[in-house]
Amino acid sequence: MLLERTEISAEDFQLAVGESLGWSRIPSTWFEVSRQGDTFSFHGRGWGHGVGLCQKGAAAMAAQGPHHARNLAQYFPGAEAADESTGRAWQSFAGDGFVLESLDAGDAAFLPDLNRVRAEATERSGLHAAAPFTVRAFASTPAFRQATVRAGLDRGLHRRELDRYAALAHVGRRQLLAGTMRHEFLHALVEREAGPRAPLWLREGLVEAWGETGGARTPSARPTLTIDGINAALAHSTSDDESEAAHRTAAWYAAQLLTRYGRAQVLDWLRSDVPASVVAALGKR
Ligand SMILES: [Zn+2]
């Protein structure tokens, strides 16, 4: 619209009126103006900016199911979800038991490796997930942090794990992909199975024990850390060395459990809790 020969958008006009005369004067940008002498009449309807996402409509759609892509298409035709920093669109690749989401089409080359370690995770743990996992490959570690810290970190995700997420191509080049992703698939399987009372040392220890190839990192000597000490260090470690020791010791205890009682029994305890007498016996030879 023209105001003293200056063109101004309906949105700016509504903001200016809202700020000076109150926000209920012109509740929406959907209005028409007519003039009779010195009087201006505004006729309109609705509330808000009058374009884009209708909050009530979106809420009603969301209640019918989590189809954010369909919701977006309804209000923003032609829009697609893209990465903030690179502007690239997210693409999905179907794996066996997981979906890989990436900003880089070249990441599809990692599907065979990911399929292999995903199968190994199920084979070693005996755990099957009903629904496929989502593996999201971020452009960089900072991009991953930004996206996840805002949404809240996953249960049990600690600094050591956070540092493992780097660009998939980078991880693949450095031959870290198989070990890292086997570990993460195992975490996902274990966390889906774990009951609310499942101890932290068991969850982390099982992942470490099953994740290792040939148990090379498991110390053969009895560890010095107690179960309480491991839990404390896993929850809030003050150094990488402390965290590393806690992981190693948790793996040792979990491996002892698996050897002594068998996988089926240990999985039962993962769903409930490890009996105190069993934990006490673990510390002794
Ligand atoms: Zn871990």
PDB file of C-alpha atoms and ligand atoms in Angstrom:
ATOM      1  CA  MET A   1       0.000   0.000   0.000  1.00  0.00           C
ATOM      2  CA  LEU A   2       1.045   3.659  -0.477  1.00  0.00           C
ATOM      3  CA  LEU A   3       1.494   5.831   2.576  1.00  0.00           C
ATOM      4  CA  GLU A   4       2.462   9.483   1.995  1.00  0.00           C
ATOM      5  CA  ARG A   5       3.790   8.343  -1.388  1.00  0.00           C
ATOM      6  CA  THR A   6       5.964   5.680   0.248  1.00  0.00           C
ATOM      7  CA  GLU A   7       5.170   2.086  -0.481  1.00  0.00           C
ATOM      8  CA  ILE A   8       4.851  -0.085   2.616  1.00  0.00           C
ATOM      9  CA  SER A   9       3.945  -3.768   2.875  1.00  0.00           C
ATOM     10  CA  ALA A  10       0.787  -4.837   4.671  1.00  0.00           C
ATOM     11  CA  GLU A  11       3.001  -6.683   7.154  1.00  0.00           C
ATOM     12  CA  ASP A  12       5.093  -3.604   8.000  1.00  0.00           C
ATOM     13  CA  PHE A  13       1.950  -1.508   8.262  1.00  0.00           C
ATOM     14  CA  GLN A  14       0.340  -3.999  10.629  1.00  0.00           C
ATOM     15  CA  LEU A  15       3.536  -4.033  12.739  1.00  0.00           C
ATOM     16  CA  ALA A  16       3.658  -0.231  12.860  1.00  0.00           C
ATOM     17  CA  VAL A  17      -0.001   0.022  13.890  1.00  0.00           C
ATOM     18  CA  GLY A  18       0.448  -2.817  16.403  1.00  0.00           C
ATOM     19  CA  GLU A  19       3.439  -1.112  18.034  1.00  0.00           C
ATOM     20  CA  SER A  20       1.811   2.331  18.294  1.00  0.00           C
ATOM     21  CA  LEU A  21      -1.899   1.578  18.758  1.00  0.00           C
ATOM     22  CA  GLY A  22      -1.974  -1.958  20.147  1.00  0.00           C
ATOM     23  CA  TRP A  23      -1.885  -5.397  18.559  1.00  0.00           C
ATOM     24  CA  SER A  24      -5.649  -5.947  18.528  1.00  0.00           C
ATOM     25  CA  ARG A  25      -6.243  -2.976  16.146  1.00  0.00           C
ATOM     26  CA  ILE A  26      -5.305  -4.878  12.989  1.00  0.00           C
ATOM     27  CA  PRO A  27      -5.052  -8.531  13.997  1.00  0.00           C
ATOM     28  CA  SER A  28      -4.134  -9.830  10.532  1.00  0.00           C
ATOM     29  CA  THR A  29      -2.241  -8.777   7.413  1.00  0.00           C
ATOM     30  CA  TRP A  30      -5.254  -9.878   5.365  1.00  0.00           C
ATOM     31  CA  PHE A  31      -7.166  -6.612   5.091  1.00  0.00           C
ATOM     32  CA  GLU A  32      -8.470  -4.018   2.645  1.00  0.00           C
ATOM     33  CA  VAL A  33      -8.551  -0.264   3.214  1.00  0.00           C
ATOM     34  CA  SER A  34     -11.205   2.155   2.015  1.00  0.00           C
ATOM     35  CA  ARG A  35     -11.317   5.906   2.483  1.00  0.00           C
ATOM     36  CA  GLN A  36     -14.280   8.224   3.047  1.00  0.00           C
ATOM     37  CA  GLY A  37     -13.089  11.782   3.632  1.00  0.00           C
ATOM     38  CA  ASP A  38     -10.722  11.709   6.597  1.00  0.00           C
ATOM     39  CA  THR A  39     -11.830   8.261   7.677  1.00  0.00           C
ATOM     40  CA  PHE A  40      -9.999   5.083   6.753  1.00  0.00           C
ATOM     41  CA  SER A  41     -11.882   1.803   7.182  1.00  0.00           C
ATOM     42  CA  PHE A  42     -10.112  -1.540   7.469  1.00  0.00           C
ATOM     43  CA  HIS A  43     -11.918  -4.731   6.523  1.00  0.00           C
ATOM     44  CA  GLY A  44     -10.204  -8.046   6.981  1.00  0.00           C
ATOM     45  CA  ARG A  45     -10.160 -11.467   8.547  1.00  0.00           C
ATOM     46  CA  GLY A  46      -7.905 -13.890  10.390  1.00  0.00           C
ATOM     47  CA  TRP A  47      -5.008 -13.478  12.773  1.00  0.00           C
ATOM     48  CA  GLY A  48      -1.239 -13.211  12.362  1.00  0.00           C
ATOM     49  CA  HIS A  49       0.884 -12.878   9.276  1.00  0.00           C
ATOM     50  CA  GLY A  50      -1.704 -14.473   6.987  1.00  0.00           C
ATOM     51  CA  VAL A  51       0.887 -16.590   5.167  1.00  0.00           C
ATOM     52  CA  GLY A  52       2.726 -19.838   5.849  1.00  0.00           C
ATOM     53  CA  LEU A  53       2.106 -22.307   8.602  1.00  0.00           C
ATOM     54  CA  CYS A  54      -1.281 -22.224  10.344  1.00  0.00           C
ATOM     55  CA  GLN A  55      -0.564 -23.311  13.902  1.00  0.00           C
ATOM     56  CA  LYS A  56      -3.958 -24.879  14.511  1.00  0.00           C
ATOM     57  CA  GLY A  57      -3.998 -26.687  11.173  1.00  0.00           C
ATOM     58  CA  ALA A  58      -0.463 -27.972  11.725  1.00  0.00           C
ATOM     59  CA  ALA A  59      -1.344 -29.163  15.247  1.00  0.00           C
ATOM     60  CA  ALA A  60      -4.399 -31.019  13.910  1.00  0.00           C
ATOM     61  CA  MET A  61      -2.240 -32.655  11.233  1.00  0.00           C
ATOM     62  CA  ALA A  62       0.470 -33.560  13.736  1.00  0.00           C
ATOM     63  CA  ALA A  63      -2.153 -35.250  15.934  1.00  0.00           C
ATOM     64  CA  GLN A  64      -2.924 -37.572  13.011  1.00  0.00           C
ATOM     65  CA  GLY A  65       0.667 -38.754  12.869  1.00  0.00           C
ATOM     66  CA  PRO A  66       4.238 -37.530  12.572  1.00  0.00           C
ATOM     67  CA  HIS A  67       4.263 -36.674   8.873  1.00  0.00           C
ATOM     68  CA  HIS A  68       6.251 -33.457   8.976  1.00  0.00           C
ATOM     69  CA  ALA A  69       7.149 -33.748   5.287  1.00  0.00           C
ATOM     70  CA  ARG A  70       3.466 -33.807   4.328  1.00  0.00           C
ATOM     71  CA  ASN A  71       2.738 -30.911   6.716  1.00  0.00           C
ATOM     72  CA  LEU A  72       5.519 -28.870   5.161  1.00  0.00           C
ATOM     73  CA  ALA A  73       4.263 -29.587   1.650  1.00  0.00           C
ATOM     74  CA  GLN A  74       0.745 -28.480   2.618  1.00  0.00           C
ATOM     75  CA  TYR A  75       1.881 -25.042   3.767  1.00  0.00           C
ATOM     76  CA  PHE A  76       5.090 -24.537   1.835  1.00  0.00           C
ATOM     77  CA  PRO A  77       4.625 -26.253  -1.544  1.00  0.00           C
ATOM     78  CA  GLY A  78       7.922 -27.143  -3.144  1.00  0.00           C
ATOM     79  CA  ALA A  79       9.886 -26.733   0.102  1.00  0.00           C
ATOM     80  CA  GLU A  80      12.312 -29.444   1.214  1.00  0.00           C
ATOM     81  CA  ALA A  81      14.302 -30.012   4.409  1.00  0.00           C
ATOM     82  CA  ALA A  82      17.903 -28.871   3.963  1.00  0.00           C
ATOM     83  CA  ASP A  83      21.001 -28.409   6.081  1.00  0.00           C
ATOM     84  CA  GLU A  84      21.328 -24.913   7.541  1.00  0.00           C
ATOM     85  CA  SER A  85      25.067 -24.514   7.015  1.00  0.00           C
ATOM     86  CA  THR A  86      25.447 -26.049   3.539  1.00  0.00           C
ATOM     87  CA  GLY A  87      21.964 -25.518   2.099  1.00  0.00           C
ATOM     88  CA  ARG A  88      22.081 -29.074   0.755  1.00  0.00           C
ATOM     89  CA  ALA A  89      18.970 -31.277   0.910  1.00  0.00           C
ATOM     90  CA  TRP A  90      18.799 -34.393   3.076  1.00  0.00           C
ATOM     91  CA  GLN A  91      18.618 -37.639   1.114  1.00  0.00           C
ATOM     92  CA  SER A  92      17.570 -41.071   2.380  1.00  0.00           C
ATOM     93  CA  PHE A  93      19.209 -44.386   1.506  1.00  0.00           C
ATOM     94  CA  ALA A  94      17.663 -47.685   2.602  1.00  0.00           C
ATOM     95  CA  GLY A  95      19.963 -50.144   4.369  1.00  0.00           C
ATOM     96  CA  ASP A  96      19.202 -53.508   5.978  1.00  0.00           C
ATOM     97  CA  GLY A  97      17.680 -52.573   9.341  1.00  0.00           C
ATOM     98  CA  PHE A  98      18.500 -48.875   9.082  1.00  0.00           C
ATOM     99  CA  VAL A  99      17.972 -45.792   6.955  1.00  0.00           C
ATOM    100  CA  LEU A 100      20.948 -43.604   6.129  1.00  0.00           C
ATOM    101  CA  GLU A 101      20.184 -39.890   5.892  1.00  0.00           C
ATOM    102  CA  SER A 102      22.895 -37.781   4.379  1.00  0.00           C
ATOM    103  CA  LEU A 103      23.598 -34.473   2.659  1.00  0.00           C
ATOM    104  CA  ASP A 104      26.090 -36.186   0.364  1.00  0.00           C
ATOM    105  CA  ALA A 105      24.916 -38.629  -2.326  1.00  0.00           C
ATOM    106  CA  GLY A 106      28.424 -40.148  -2.298  1.00  0.00           C
ATOM    107  CA  ASP A 107      27.728 -41.526   1.194  1.00  0.00           C
ATOM    108  CA  ALA A 108      25.629 -44.267  -0.446  1.00  0.00           C
ATOM    109  CA  ALA A 109      28.976 -45.949  -1.143  1.00  0.00           C
ATOM    110  CA  PHE A 110      29.200 -46.748   2.589  1.00  0.00           C
ATOM    111  CA  LEU A 111      25.970 -48.785   2.578  1.00  0.00           C
ATOM    112  CA  PRO A 112      27.679 -52.208   2.119  1.00  0.00           C
ATOM    113  CA  ASP A 113      29.998 -51.532   5.107  1.00  0.00           C
ATOM    114  CA  LEU A 114      27.080 -50.286   7.206  1.00  0.00           C
ATOM    115  CA  ASN A 115      24.949 -53.310   6.244  1.00  0.00           C
ATOM    116  CA  ARG A 116      27.763 -55.624   7.350  1.00  0.00           C
ATOM    117  CA  VAL A 117      28.291 -54.029  10.789  1.00  0.00           C
ATOM    118  CA  ARG A 118      24.534 -53.692  11.343  1.00  0.00           C
ATOM    119  CA  ALA A 119      24.209 -57.476  10.804  1.00  0.00           C
ATOM    120  CA  GLU A 120      27.196 -58.095  13.093  1.00  0.00           C
ATOM    121  CA  ALA A 121      25.582 -56.032  15.854  1.00  0.00           C
ATOM    122  CA  THR A 122      22.454 -58.213  15.752  1.00  0.00           C
ATOM    123  CA  GLU A 123      24.448 -61.431  15.481  1.00  0.00           C
ATOM    124  CA  ARG A 124      26.708 -60.646  18.444  1.00  0.00           C
ATOM    125  CA  SER A 125      24.008 -59.274  20.741  1.00  0.00           C
ATOM    126  CA  GLY A 126      21.132 -61.539  19.700  1.00  0.00           C
ATOM    127  CA  LEU A 127      18.990 -58.384  19.752  1.00  0.00           C
ATOM    128  CA  HIS A 128      16.536 -57.610  16.973  1.00  0.00           C
ATOM    129  CA  ALA A 129      14.928 -54.202  16.550  1.00  0.00           C
ATOM    130  CA  ALA A 130      11.338 -54.027  15.317  1.00  0.00           C
ATOM    131  CA  ALA A 131      11.784 -50.721  13.490  1.00  0.00           C
ATOM    132  CA  PRO A 132      14.818 -49.648  11.439  1.00  0.00           C
ATOM    133  CA  PHE A 133      17.323 -47.200  12.959  1.00  0.00           C
ATOM    134  CA  THR A 134      18.088 -43.834  11.440  1.00  0.00           C
ATOM    135  CA  VAL A 135      21.753 -43.068  10.801  1.00  0.00           C
ATOM    136  CA  ARG A 136      22.249 -39.384  10.096  1.00  0.00           C
ATOM    137  CA  ALA A 137      25.538 -38.260   8.615  1.00  0.00           C
ATOM    138  CA  PHE A 138      26.222 -34.602   9.394  1.00  0.00           C
ATOM    139  CA  ALA A 139      28.576 -32.456   7.368  1.00  0.00           C
ATOM    140  CA  SER A 140      30.863 -31.904  10.347  1.00  0.00           C
ATOM    141  CA  THR A 141      31.154 -32.490  14.075  1.00  0.00           C
ATOM    142  CA  PRO A 142      30.088 -28.888  14.865  1.00  0.00           C
ATOM    143  CA  ALA A 143      27.010 -29.344  12.627  1.00  0.00           C
ATOM    144  CA  PHE A 144      26.136 -32.515  14.520  1.00  0.00           C
ATOM    145  CA  ARG A 145      26.568 -30.772  17.879  1.00  0.00           C
ATOM    146  CA  GLN A 146      24.420 -27.851  16.829  1.00  0.00           C
ATOM    147  CA  ALA A 147      21.619 -30.117  15.622  1.00  0.00           C
ATOM    148  CA  THR A 148      21.616 -32.460  18.595  1.00  0.00           C
ATOM    149  CA  VAL A 149      22.426 -30.198  21.530  1.00  0.00           C
ATOM    150  CA  ARG A 150      19.359 -28.159  20.661  1.00  0.00           C
ATOM    151  CA  ALA A 151      17.166 -31.260  20.494  1.00  0.00           C
ATOM    152  CA  GLY A 152      18.657 -32.726  23.673  1.00  0.00           C
ATOM    153  CA  LEU A 153      21.333 -35.386  23.776  1.00  0.00           C
ATOM    154  CA  ASP A 154      20.451 -39.060  23.666  1.00  0.00           C
ATOM    155  CA  ARG A 155      20.460 -40.978  26.900  1.00  0.00           C
ATOM    156  CA  GLY A 156      23.962 -41.999  27.865  1.00  0.00           C
ATOM    157  CA  LEU A 157      25.665 -40.059  25.124  1.00  0.00           C
ATOM    158  CA  HIS A 158      28.890 -38.779  26.601  1.00  0.00           C
ATOM    159  CA  ARG A 159      31.766 -36.699  25.335  1.00  0.00           C
ATOM    160  CA  ARG A 160      33.742 -39.664  24.101  1.00  0.00           C
ATOM    161  CA  GLU A 161      30.894 -40.699  21.834  1.00  0.00           C
ATOM    162  CA  LEU A 162      30.164 -37.172  20.686  1.00  0.00           C
ATOM    163  CA  ASP A 163      33.685 -36.917  19.306  1.00  0.00           C
ATOM    164  CA  ARG A 164      33.149 -39.989  17.185  1.00  0.00           C
ATOM    165  CA  TYR A 165      30.571 -38.353  14.992  1.00  0.00           C
ATOM    166  CA  ALA A 166      32.344 -36.731  12.109  1.00  0.00           C
ATOM    167  CA  ALA A 167      31.561 -36.551   8.430  1.00  0.00           C
ATOM    168  CA  LEU A 168      30.960 -40.078   7.166  1.00  0.00           C
ATOM    169  CA  ALA A 169      33.478 -39.712   4.360  1.00  0.00           C
ATOM    170  CA  HIS A 170      36.091 -38.561   6.853  1.00  0.00           C
ATOM    171  CA  VAL A 171      35.405 -41.484   9.185  1.00  0.00           C
ATOM    172  CA  GLY A 172      35.333 -43.910   6.239  1.00  0.00           C
ATOM    173  CA  ARG A 173      38.658 -42.651   4.925  1.00  0.00           C
ATOM    174  CA  ARG A 174      40.281 -43.180   8.276  1.00  0.00           C
ATOM    175  CA  GLN A 175      39.036 -46.793   8.439  1.00  0.00           C
ATOM    176  CA  LEU A 176      37.112 -46.002  11.606  1.00  0.00           C
ATOM    177  CA  LEU A 177      33.683 -46.499  10.109  1.00  0.00           C
ATOM    178  CA  ALA A 178      33.156 -50.205  10.810  1.00  0.00           C
ATOM    179  CA  GLY A 179      34.220 -50.085  14.462  1.00  0.00           C
ATOM    180  CA  THR A 180      32.416 -46.819  15.196  1.00  0.00           C
ATOM    181  CA  MET A 181      29.166 -47.803  13.541  1.00  0.00           C
ATOM    182  CA  ARG A 182      29.136 -51.338  14.976  1.00  0.00           C
ATOM    183  CA  HIS A 183      29.498 -49.719  18.399  1.00  0.00           C
ATOM    184  CA  GLU A 184      26.661 -47.256  17.692  1.00  0.00           C
ATOM    185  CA  PHE A 185      24.325 -49.940  16.297  1.00  0.00           C
ATOM    186  CA  LEU A 186      25.005 -52.014  19.416  1.00  0.00           C
ATOM    187  CA  HIS A 187      24.217 -48.995  21.611  1.00  0.00           C
ATOM    188  CA  ALA A 188      20.934 -48.491  19.763  1.00  0.00           C
ATOM    189  CA  LEU A 189      19.995 -52.177  20.134  1.00  0.00           C
ATOM    190  CA  VAL A 190      20.983 -52.294  23.826  1.00  0.00           C
ATOM    191  CA  GLU A 191      19.184 -49.036  24.671  1.00  0.00           C
ATOM    192  CA  ARG A 192      15.986 -50.274  23.010  1.00  0.00           C
ATOM    193  CA  GLU A 193      16.107 -53.445  25.069  1.00  0.00           C
ATOM    194  CA  ALA A 194      17.269 -51.988  28.413  1.00  0.00           C
ATOM    195  CA  GLY A 195      14.746 -51.682  31.228  1.00  0.00           C
ATOM    196  CA  PRO A 196      14.540 -48.546  33.379  1.00  0.00           C
ATOM    197  CA  ARG A 197      16.675 -50.222  36.073  1.00  0.00           C
ATOM    198  CA  ALA A 198      19.391 -51.507  33.754  1.00  0.00           C
ATOM    199  CA  PRO A 199      22.690 -50.206  35.169  1.00  0.00           C
ATOM    200  CA  LEU A 200      24.896 -47.898  33.123  1.00  0.00           C
ATOM    201  CA  TRP A 201      27.966 -50.158  33.449  1.00  0.00           C
ATOM    202  CA  LEU A 202      26.048 -53.094  31.971  1.00  0.00           C
ATOM    203  CA  ARG A 203      24.685 -51.071  29.029  1.00  0.00           C
ATOM    204  CA  GLU A 204      28.079 -49.647  28.154  1.00  0.00           C
ATOM    205  CA  GLY A 205      29.950 -52.836  29.033  1.00  0.00           C
ATOM    206  CA  LEU A 206      27.864 -55.071  26.764  1.00  0.00           C
ATOM    207  CA  VAL A 207      28.323 -52.677  23.850  1.00  0.00           C
ATOM    208  CA  GLU A 208      32.085 -52.612  24.394  1.00  0.00           C
ATOM    209  CA  ALA A 209      32.341 -56.386  24.887  1.00  0.00           C
ATOM    210  CA  TRP A 210      30.309 -57.209  21.775  1.00  0.00           C
ATOM    211  CA  GLY A 211      31.908 -54.424  19.764  1.00  0.00           C
ATOM    212  CA  GLU A 212      35.452 -55.633  20.117  1.00  0.00           C
ATOM    213  CA  THR A 213      37.089 -57.839  17.567  1.00  0.00           C
ATOM    214  CA  GLY A 214      38.674 -60.704  19.426  1.00  0.00           C
ATOM    215  CA  GLY A 215      38.515 -58.914  22.785  1.00  0.00           C
ATOM    216  CA  ALA A 216      41.914 -57.308  22.209  1.00  0.00           C
ATOM    217  CA  ARG A 217      41.238 -54.336  24.481  1.00  0.00           C
ATOM    218  CA  THR A 218      39.717 -56.253  27.416  1.00  0.00           C
ATOM    219  CA  PRO A 219      42.252 -56.424  30.259  1.00  0.00           C
ATOM    220  CA  SER A 220      42.965 -59.974  31.366  1.00  0.00           C
ATOM    221  CA  ALA A 221      43.832 -58.944  34.933  1.00  0.00           C
ATOM    222  CA  ARG A 222      41.096 -58.160  37.442  1.00  0.00           C
ATOM    223  CA  PRO A 223      40.251 -54.462  37.230  1.00  0.00           C
ATOM    224  CA  THR A 224      40.745 -52.101  40.143  1.00  0.00           C
ATOM    225  CA  LEU A 225      37.620 -50.003  39.538  1.00  0.00           C
ATOM    226  CA  THR A 226      34.484 -50.996  41.448  1.00  0.00           C
ATOM    227  CA  ILE A 227      31.025 -51.117  39.849  1.00  0.00           C
ATOM    228  CA  ASP A 228      30.112 -47.824  41.591  1.00  0.00           C
ATOM    229  CA  GLY A 229      33.371 -46.300  40.405  1.00  0.00           C
ATOM    230  CA  ILE A 230      32.621 -47.300  36.816  1.00  0.00           C
ATOM    231  CA  ASN A 231      29.091 -45.876  36.937  1.00  0.00           C
ATOM    232  CA  ALA A 232      30.359 -42.578  38.343  1.00  0.00           C
ATOM    233  CA  ALA A 233      33.104 -42.305  35.710  1.00  0.00           C
ATOM    234  CA  LEU A 234      30.751 -43.222  32.871  1.00  0.00           C
ATOM    235  CA  ALA A 235      28.249 -40.586  33.970  1.00  0.00           C
ATOM    236  CA  HIS A 236      30.754 -37.753  34.598  1.00  0.00           C
ATOM    237  CA  SER A 237      34.322 -38.510  33.670  1.00  0.00           C
ATOM    238  CA  THR A 238      36.842 -35.746  34.276  1.00  0.00           C
ATOM    239  CA  SER A 239      39.370 -36.964  31.714  1.00  0.00           C
ATOM    240  CA  ASP A 240      39.584 -39.123  28.603  1.00  0.00           C
ATOM    241  CA  ASP A 241      41.854 -41.535  30.493  1.00  0.00           C
ATOM    242  CA  GLU A 242      39.269 -41.950  33.241  1.00  0.00           C
ATOM    243  CA  SER A 243      36.482 -42.480  30.709  1.00  0.00           C
ATOM    244  CA  GLU A 244      38.607 -44.954  28.769  1.00  0.00           C
ATOM    245  CA  ALA A 245      39.390 -46.941  31.939  1.00  0.00           C
ATOM    246  CA  ALA A 246      35.713 -46.994  32.936  1.00  0.00           C
ATOM    247  CA  HIS A 247      34.695 -48.295  29.498  1.00  0.00           C
ATOM    248  CA  ARG A 248      37.376 -50.969  29.557  1.00  0.00           C
ATOM    249  CA  THR A 249      36.407 -52.107  33.039  1.00  0.00           C
ATOM    250  CA  ALA A 250      32.698 -52.134  32.189  1.00  0.00           C
ATOM    251  CA  ALA A 251      33.573 -54.339  29.211  1.00  0.00           C
ATOM    252  CA  TRP A 252      35.532 -56.663  31.494  1.00  0.00           C
ATOM    253  CA  TYR A 253      32.589 -57.058  33.909  1.00  0.00           C
ATOM    254  CA  ALA A 254      30.118 -57.556  31.054  1.00  0.00           C
ATOM    255  CA  ALA A 255      32.371 -60.150  29.433  1.00  0.00           C
ATOM    256  CA  GLN A 256      32.602 -61.998  32.785  1.00  0.00           C
ATOM    257  CA  LEU A 257      28.803 -62.010  33.041  1.00  0.00           C
ATOM    258  CA  LEU A 258      28.426 -63.369  29.497  1.00  0.00           C
ATOM    259  CA  THR A 259      31.008 -66.120  30.110  1.00  0.00           C
ATOM    260  CA  ARG A 260      29.575 -67.207  33.462  1.00  0.00           C
ATOM    261  CA  TYR A 261      25.834 -66.958  32.861  1.00  0.00           C
ATOM    262  CA  GLY A 262      25.325 -66.934  29.084  1.00  0.00           C
ATOM    263  CA  ARG A 263      23.817 -64.362  26.745  1.00  0.00           C
ATOM    264  CA  ALA A 264      20.115 -65.181  27.361  1.00  0.00           C
ATOM    265  CA  GLN A 265      20.469 -64.692  31.124  1.00  0.00           C
ATOM    266  CA  VAL A 266      22.438 -61.462  30.734  1.00  0.00           C
ATOM    267  CA  LEU A 267      19.804 -60.082  28.324  1.00  0.00           C
ATOM    268  CA  ASP A 268      17.150 -60.894  30.942  1.00  0.00           C
ATOM    269  CA  TRP A 269      19.124 -58.806  33.440  1.00  0.00           C
ATOM    270  CA  LEU A 270      19.412 -56.000  30.893  1.00  0.00           C
ATOM    271  CA  ARG A 271      15.601 -55.874  30.787  1.00  0.00           C
ATOM    272  CA  SER A 272      15.269 -55.998  34.597  1.00  0.00           C
ATOM    273  CA  ASP A 273      18.385 -55.531  36.745  1.00  0.00           C
ATOM    274  CA  VAL A 274      21.461 -57.511  37.743  1.00  0.00           C
ATOM    275  CA  PRO A 275      20.911 -59.205  41.150  1.00  0.00           C
ATOM    276  CA  ALA A 276      23.170 -57.738  43.866  1.00  0.00           C
ATOM    277  CA  SER A 277      24.567 -61.174  44.686  1.00  0.00           C
ATOM    278  CA  VAL A 278      25.704 -61.622  41.082  1.00  0.00           C
ATOM    279  CA  VAL A 279      27.402 -58.210  41.071  1.00  0.00           C
ATOM    280  CA  ALA A 280      29.142 -58.985  44.376  1.00  0.00           C
ATOM    281  CA  ALA A 281      30.382 -62.332  43.019  1.00  0.00           C
ATOM    282  CA  LEU A 282      31.807 -60.631  39.909  1.00  0.00           C
ATOM    283  CA  GLY A 283      34.412 -58.760  41.947  1.00  0.00           C
ATOM    284  CA  LYS A 284      35.806 -62.039  43.283  1.00  0.00           C
ATOM    285  CA  ARG A 285      37.661 -64.755  41.446  1.00  0.00           C
TER     286      ARG A 285
HETATM  287 ZN    ZN B   1      29.694 -46.330  23.988  1.00  0.00          ZN
END
